[in-house]
mmCIF file of C-alpha atoms in Angstrom:
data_model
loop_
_atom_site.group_PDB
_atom_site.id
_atom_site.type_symbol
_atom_site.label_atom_id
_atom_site.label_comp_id
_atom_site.label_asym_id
_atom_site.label_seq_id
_atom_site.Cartn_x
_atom_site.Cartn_y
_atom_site.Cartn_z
ATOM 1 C CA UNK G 65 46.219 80.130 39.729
ATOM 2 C CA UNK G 66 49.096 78.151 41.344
ATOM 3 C CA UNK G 67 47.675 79.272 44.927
ATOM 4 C CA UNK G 68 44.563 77.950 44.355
ATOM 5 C CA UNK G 69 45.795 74.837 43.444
ATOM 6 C CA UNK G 70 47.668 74.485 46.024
ATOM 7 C CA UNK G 71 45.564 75.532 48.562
ATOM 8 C CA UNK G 72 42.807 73.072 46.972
ATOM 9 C CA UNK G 73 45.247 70.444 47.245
ATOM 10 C CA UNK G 74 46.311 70.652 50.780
ATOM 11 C CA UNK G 75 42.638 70.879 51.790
ATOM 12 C CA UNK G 76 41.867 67.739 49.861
ATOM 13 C CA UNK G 77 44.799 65.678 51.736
ATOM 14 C CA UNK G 78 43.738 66.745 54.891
ATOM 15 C CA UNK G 79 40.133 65.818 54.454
ATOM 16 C CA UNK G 80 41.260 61.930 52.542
ATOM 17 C CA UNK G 81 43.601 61.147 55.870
ATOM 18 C CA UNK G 82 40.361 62.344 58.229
ATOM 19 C CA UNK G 83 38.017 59.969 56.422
ATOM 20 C CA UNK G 84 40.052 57.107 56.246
ATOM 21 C CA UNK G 85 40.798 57.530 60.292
ATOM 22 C CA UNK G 86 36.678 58.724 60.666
ATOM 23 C CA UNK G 87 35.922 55.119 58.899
ATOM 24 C CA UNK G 88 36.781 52.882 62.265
ATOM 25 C CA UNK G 89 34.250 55.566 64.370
ATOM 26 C CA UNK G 90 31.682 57.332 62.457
ATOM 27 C CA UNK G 91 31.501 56.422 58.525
ATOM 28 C CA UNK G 92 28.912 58.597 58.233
ATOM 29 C CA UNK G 93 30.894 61.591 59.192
ATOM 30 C CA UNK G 94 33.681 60.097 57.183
ATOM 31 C CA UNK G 95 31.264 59.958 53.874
ATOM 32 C CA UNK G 96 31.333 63.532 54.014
ATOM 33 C CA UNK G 97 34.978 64.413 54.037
ATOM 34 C CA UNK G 98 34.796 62.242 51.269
ATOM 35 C CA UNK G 99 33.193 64.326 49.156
ATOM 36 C CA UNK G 100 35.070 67.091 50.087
ATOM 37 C CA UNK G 101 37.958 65.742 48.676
ATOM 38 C CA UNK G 102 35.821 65.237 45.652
ATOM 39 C CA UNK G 103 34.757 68.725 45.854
ATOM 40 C CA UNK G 104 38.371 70.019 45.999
ATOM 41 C CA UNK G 105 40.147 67.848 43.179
ATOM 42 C CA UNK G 106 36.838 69.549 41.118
ATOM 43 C CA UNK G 107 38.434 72.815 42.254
ATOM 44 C CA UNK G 108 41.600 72.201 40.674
ATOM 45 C CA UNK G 109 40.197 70.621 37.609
ATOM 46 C CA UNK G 110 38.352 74.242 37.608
ATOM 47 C CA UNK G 111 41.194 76.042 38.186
ATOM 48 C CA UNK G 112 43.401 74.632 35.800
ATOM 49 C CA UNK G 113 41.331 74.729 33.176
ATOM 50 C CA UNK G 114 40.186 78.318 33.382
ATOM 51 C CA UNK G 115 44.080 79.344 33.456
ATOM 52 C CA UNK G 116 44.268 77.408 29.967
ATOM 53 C CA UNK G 117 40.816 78.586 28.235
ATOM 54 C CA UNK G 118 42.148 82.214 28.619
ATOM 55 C CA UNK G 119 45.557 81.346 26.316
ATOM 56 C CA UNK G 120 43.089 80.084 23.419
ATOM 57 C CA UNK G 121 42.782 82.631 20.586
ATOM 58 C CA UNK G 122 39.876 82.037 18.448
ATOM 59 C CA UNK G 123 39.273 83.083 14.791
ATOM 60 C CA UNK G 124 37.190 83.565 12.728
ATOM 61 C CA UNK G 125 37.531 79.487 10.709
ATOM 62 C CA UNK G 126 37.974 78.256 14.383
ATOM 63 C CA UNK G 127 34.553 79.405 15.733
ATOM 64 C CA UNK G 128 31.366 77.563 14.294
ATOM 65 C CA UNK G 129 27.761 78.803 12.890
ATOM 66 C CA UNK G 130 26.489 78.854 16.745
ATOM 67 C CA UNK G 131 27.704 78.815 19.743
ATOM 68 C CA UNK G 132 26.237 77.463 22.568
ATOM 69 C CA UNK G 133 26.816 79.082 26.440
ATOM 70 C CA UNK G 134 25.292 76.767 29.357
ATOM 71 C CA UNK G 135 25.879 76.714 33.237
ATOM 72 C CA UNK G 136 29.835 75.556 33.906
ATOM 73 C CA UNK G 137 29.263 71.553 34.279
ATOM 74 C CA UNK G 138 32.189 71.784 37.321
ATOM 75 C CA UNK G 139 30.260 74.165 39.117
ATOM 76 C CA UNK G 140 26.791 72.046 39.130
ATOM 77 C CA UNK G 141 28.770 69.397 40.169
ATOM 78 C CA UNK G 142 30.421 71.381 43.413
ATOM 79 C CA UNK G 143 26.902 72.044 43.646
ATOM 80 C CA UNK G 144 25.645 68.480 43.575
ATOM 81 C CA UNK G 145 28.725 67.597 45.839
ATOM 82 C CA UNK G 146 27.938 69.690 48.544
ATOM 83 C CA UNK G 147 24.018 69.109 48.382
ATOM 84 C CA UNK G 148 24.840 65.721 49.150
ATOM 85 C CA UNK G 149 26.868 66.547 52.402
ATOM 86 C CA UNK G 150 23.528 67.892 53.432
ATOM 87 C CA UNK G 151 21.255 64.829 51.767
ATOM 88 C CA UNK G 152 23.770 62.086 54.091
ATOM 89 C CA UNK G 153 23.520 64.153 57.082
ATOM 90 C CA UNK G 154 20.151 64.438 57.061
ATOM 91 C CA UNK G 155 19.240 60.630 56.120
ATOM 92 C CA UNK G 156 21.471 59.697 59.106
ATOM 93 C CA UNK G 157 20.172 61.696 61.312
ATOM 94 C CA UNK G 158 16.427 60.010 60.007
ATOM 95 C CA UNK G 159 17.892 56.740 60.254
ATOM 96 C CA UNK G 160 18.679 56.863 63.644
ATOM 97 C CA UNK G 161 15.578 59.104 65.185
ATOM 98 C CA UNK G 162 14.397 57.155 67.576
ATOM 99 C CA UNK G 163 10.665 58.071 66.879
ATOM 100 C CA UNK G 164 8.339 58.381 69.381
ATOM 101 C CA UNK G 165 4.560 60.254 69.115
ATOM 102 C CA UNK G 166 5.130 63.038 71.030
ATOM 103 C CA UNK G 167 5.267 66.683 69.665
ATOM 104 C CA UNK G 168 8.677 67.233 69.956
ATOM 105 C CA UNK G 169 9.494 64.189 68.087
ATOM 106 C CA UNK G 170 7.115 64.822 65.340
ATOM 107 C CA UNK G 171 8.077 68.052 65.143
ATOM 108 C CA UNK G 172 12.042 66.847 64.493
ATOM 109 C CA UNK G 173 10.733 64.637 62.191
ATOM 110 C CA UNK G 174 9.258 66.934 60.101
ATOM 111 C CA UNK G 175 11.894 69.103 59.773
ATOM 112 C CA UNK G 176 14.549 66.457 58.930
ATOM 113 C CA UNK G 177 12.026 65.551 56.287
ATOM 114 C CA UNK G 178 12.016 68.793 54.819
ATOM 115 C CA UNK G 179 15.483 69.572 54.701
ATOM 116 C CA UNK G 180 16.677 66.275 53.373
ATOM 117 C CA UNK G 181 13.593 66.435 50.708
ATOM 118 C CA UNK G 182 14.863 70.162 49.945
ATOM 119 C CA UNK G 183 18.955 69.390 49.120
ATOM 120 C CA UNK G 184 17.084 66.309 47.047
ATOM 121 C CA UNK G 185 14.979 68.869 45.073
ATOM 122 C CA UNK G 186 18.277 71.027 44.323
ATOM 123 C CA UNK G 187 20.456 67.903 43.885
ATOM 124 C CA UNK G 188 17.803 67.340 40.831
ATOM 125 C CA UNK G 189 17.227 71.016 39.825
ATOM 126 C CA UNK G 190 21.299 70.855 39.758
ATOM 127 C CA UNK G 191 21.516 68.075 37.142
ATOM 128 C CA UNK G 192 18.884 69.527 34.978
ATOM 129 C CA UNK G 193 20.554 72.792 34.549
ATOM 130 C CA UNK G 194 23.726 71.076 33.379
ATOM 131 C CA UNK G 195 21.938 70.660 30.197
ATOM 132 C CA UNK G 196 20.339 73.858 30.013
ATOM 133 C CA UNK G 197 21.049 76.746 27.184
ATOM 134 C CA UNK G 198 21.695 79.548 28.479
ATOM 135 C CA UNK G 199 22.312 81.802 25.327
ATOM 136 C CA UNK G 200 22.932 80.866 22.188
ATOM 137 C CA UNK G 201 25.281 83.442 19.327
ATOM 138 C CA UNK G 202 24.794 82.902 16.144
ATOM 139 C CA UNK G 203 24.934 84.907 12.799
ATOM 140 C CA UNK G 204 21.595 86.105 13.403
ATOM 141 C CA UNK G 205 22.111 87.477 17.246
ATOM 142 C CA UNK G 206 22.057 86.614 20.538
ATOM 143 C CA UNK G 207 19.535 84.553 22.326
ATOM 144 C CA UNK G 208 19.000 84.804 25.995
ATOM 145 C CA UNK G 209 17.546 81.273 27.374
ATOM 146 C CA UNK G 210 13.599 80.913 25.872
ATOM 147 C CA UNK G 211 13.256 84.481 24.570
ATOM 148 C CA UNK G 212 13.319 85.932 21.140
ATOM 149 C CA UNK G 213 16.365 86.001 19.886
ATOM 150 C CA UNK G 214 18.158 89.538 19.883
ATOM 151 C CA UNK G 215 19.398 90.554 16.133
ATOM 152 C CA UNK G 216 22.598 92.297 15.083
ATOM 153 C CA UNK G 217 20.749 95.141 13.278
ATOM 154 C CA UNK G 218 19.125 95.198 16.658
ATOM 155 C CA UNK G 219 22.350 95.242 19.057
ATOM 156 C CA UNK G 220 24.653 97.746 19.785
ATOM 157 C CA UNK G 221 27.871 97.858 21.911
ATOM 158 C CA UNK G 222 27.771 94.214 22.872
ATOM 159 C CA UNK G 223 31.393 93.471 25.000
ATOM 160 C CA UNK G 224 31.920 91.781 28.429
ATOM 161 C CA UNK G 225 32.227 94.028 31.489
ATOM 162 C CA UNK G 226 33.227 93.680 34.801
ATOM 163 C CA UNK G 227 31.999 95.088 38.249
ATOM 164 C CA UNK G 228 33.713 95.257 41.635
ATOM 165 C CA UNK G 229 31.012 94.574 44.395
ATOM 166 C CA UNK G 230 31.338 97.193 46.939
ATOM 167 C CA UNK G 231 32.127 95.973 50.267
ATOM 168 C CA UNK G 232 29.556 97.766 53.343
ATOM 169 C CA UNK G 233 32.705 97.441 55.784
ATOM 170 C CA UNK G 234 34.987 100.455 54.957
ATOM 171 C CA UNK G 235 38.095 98.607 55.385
ATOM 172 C CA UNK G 236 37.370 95.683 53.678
ATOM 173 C CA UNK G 237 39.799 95.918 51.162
ATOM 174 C CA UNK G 238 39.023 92.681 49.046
ATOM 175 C CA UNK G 239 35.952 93.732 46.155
ATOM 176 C CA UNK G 240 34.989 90.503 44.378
ATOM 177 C CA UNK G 241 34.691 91.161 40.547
ATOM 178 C CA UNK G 242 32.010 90.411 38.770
ATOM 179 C CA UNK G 243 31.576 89.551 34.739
ATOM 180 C CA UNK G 244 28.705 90.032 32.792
ATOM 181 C CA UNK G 245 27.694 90.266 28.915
ATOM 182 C CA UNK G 246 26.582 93.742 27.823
ATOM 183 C CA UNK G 247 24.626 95.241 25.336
ATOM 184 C CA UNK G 248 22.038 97.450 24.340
ATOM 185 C CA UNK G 249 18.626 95.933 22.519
ATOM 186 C CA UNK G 250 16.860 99.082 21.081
ATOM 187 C CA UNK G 251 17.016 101.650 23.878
ATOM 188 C CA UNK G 252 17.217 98.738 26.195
ATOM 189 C CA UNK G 253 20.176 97.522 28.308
ATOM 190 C CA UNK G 254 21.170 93.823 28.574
ATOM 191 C CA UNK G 255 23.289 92.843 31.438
ATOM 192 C CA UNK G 256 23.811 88.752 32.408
ATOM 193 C CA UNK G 257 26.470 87.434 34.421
ATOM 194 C CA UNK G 258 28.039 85.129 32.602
ATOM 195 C CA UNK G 259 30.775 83.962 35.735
ATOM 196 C CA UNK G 260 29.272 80.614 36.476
ATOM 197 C CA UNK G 261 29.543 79.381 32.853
ATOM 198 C CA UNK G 262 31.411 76.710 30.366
ATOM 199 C CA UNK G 263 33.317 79.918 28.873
ATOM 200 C CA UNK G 264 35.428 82.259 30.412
ATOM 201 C CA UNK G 265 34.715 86.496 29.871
ATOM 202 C CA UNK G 266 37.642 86.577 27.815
ATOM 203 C CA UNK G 267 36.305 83.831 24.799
ATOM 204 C CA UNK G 268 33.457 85.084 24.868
ATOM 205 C CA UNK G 269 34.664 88.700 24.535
ATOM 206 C CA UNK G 270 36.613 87.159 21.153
ATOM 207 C CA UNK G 271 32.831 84.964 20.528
ATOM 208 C CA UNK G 272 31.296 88.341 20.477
ATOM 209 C CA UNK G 273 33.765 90.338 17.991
ATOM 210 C CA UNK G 274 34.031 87.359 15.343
ATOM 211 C CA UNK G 275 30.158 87.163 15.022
ATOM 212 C CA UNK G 276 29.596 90.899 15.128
ATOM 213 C CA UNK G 277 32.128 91.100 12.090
ATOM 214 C CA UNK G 278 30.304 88.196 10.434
ATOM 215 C CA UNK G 279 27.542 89.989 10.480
ATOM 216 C CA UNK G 280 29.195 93.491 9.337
ATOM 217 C CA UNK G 281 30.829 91.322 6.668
ATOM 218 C CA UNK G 282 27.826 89.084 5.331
ATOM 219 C CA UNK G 283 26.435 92.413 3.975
ATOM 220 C CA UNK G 284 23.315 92.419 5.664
ATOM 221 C CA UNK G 285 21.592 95.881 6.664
ATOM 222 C CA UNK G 286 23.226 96.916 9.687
#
């Protein structure tokens, strides 16, 4: 955790003292390291507060009737932050087009256009997600987004697994590790990655055994 601070850190200095020099030349170009130090002092917010979630234990009086799980608001911000690296290039780059009716021109145009009016369209689809539900636990089961709502009575060896991604390079000895929330629904298998959310796989591991042994306890037929 302390290396990733630090290494956020140094990468945020560097990119403050090259937009305050890039403001005298090119404050475009300066803009965007800008928001890279944005980006990184997000990082470290990130950082930092993962390393803390994971020393909360919940129990059982600490949890409420429902949790809710959406997309990690840091992340859709990195998101929005680099989205709009792409959104100032691309309106410079409009801004000063020198536009002339020719094809070639026309043909620059169009796809300055496009890419600008694409980063805009996931700059939006970005914000709207920040308010999205992504599952919902409650004494009556899980919920996955929109769909029914998957019941206790119903669910069966629900827990939080990881998987290492498997490099195609041989020596490649770095496997990124993946978490996702596991269970079966009938004869059905659930599997949702649940790493680019507001709760870490290790509260919602606890999330999972309190409301499972609400439910065992509430007398219910399992």
């Amino acid at each position: 955790m302390k290396f990733g601070i630090i290494f956020y850190a140094i990468f945020a200095i560097l990119a403050f003292f090259l937009g305050v020099y890039l403001l005298q030349y090119f404050i475009p170009l300066s803009i965007i390291f800008f928001i890279g130090v944005f980006i990184n002092i997000v990082f470290i917010h990130k950082e930092y507060s993962l390393h803390k979630s994971d020393k909360i234990e919940y129990t059982d009086h600490s949890i409420p009737e429902e949790i809710i799980v959406k997309y990690s608001r840091s992340g859709r911000i990195i998101a929005i932050a680099t989205y709009s690296i792409f959104v100032t290039l691309g309106l410079f780059f409009l801004l000063g087009l020198k536009f002339k009716f020719n094809g070639t021109a026309m043909f620059v145009l169009f796809i300055l256009l496009g890419l600008t009016g694409y980063f805009i369209f996931k700059i939006i689809s970005e914000v709207k997600n920040m308010s999205q539900i992504i599952i919902s636990i409650n004494g009556k089961g899980i919920q996955i987004k929109n769909n029914p709502r998957y019941l206790w009575n119903e669910i069966q060896l629900e827990k939080i697994i990881a998987k290492r991604l498997v490099s195609r390079e041989p020596k490649n000895d770095y496997k990124p590790e993946i978490n996702y929330l596991y269970f079966f629904h009938n004869d059905e298998k659930i599997e949702i990655n649940i790493d680019d959310f507001d709760i870490t796989d290790y509260q919602l591991a606890q999330v999972l055994k309190i409301f499972r042994a609400r439910f065992n306890n509430s007398g219910l037929p399992i």
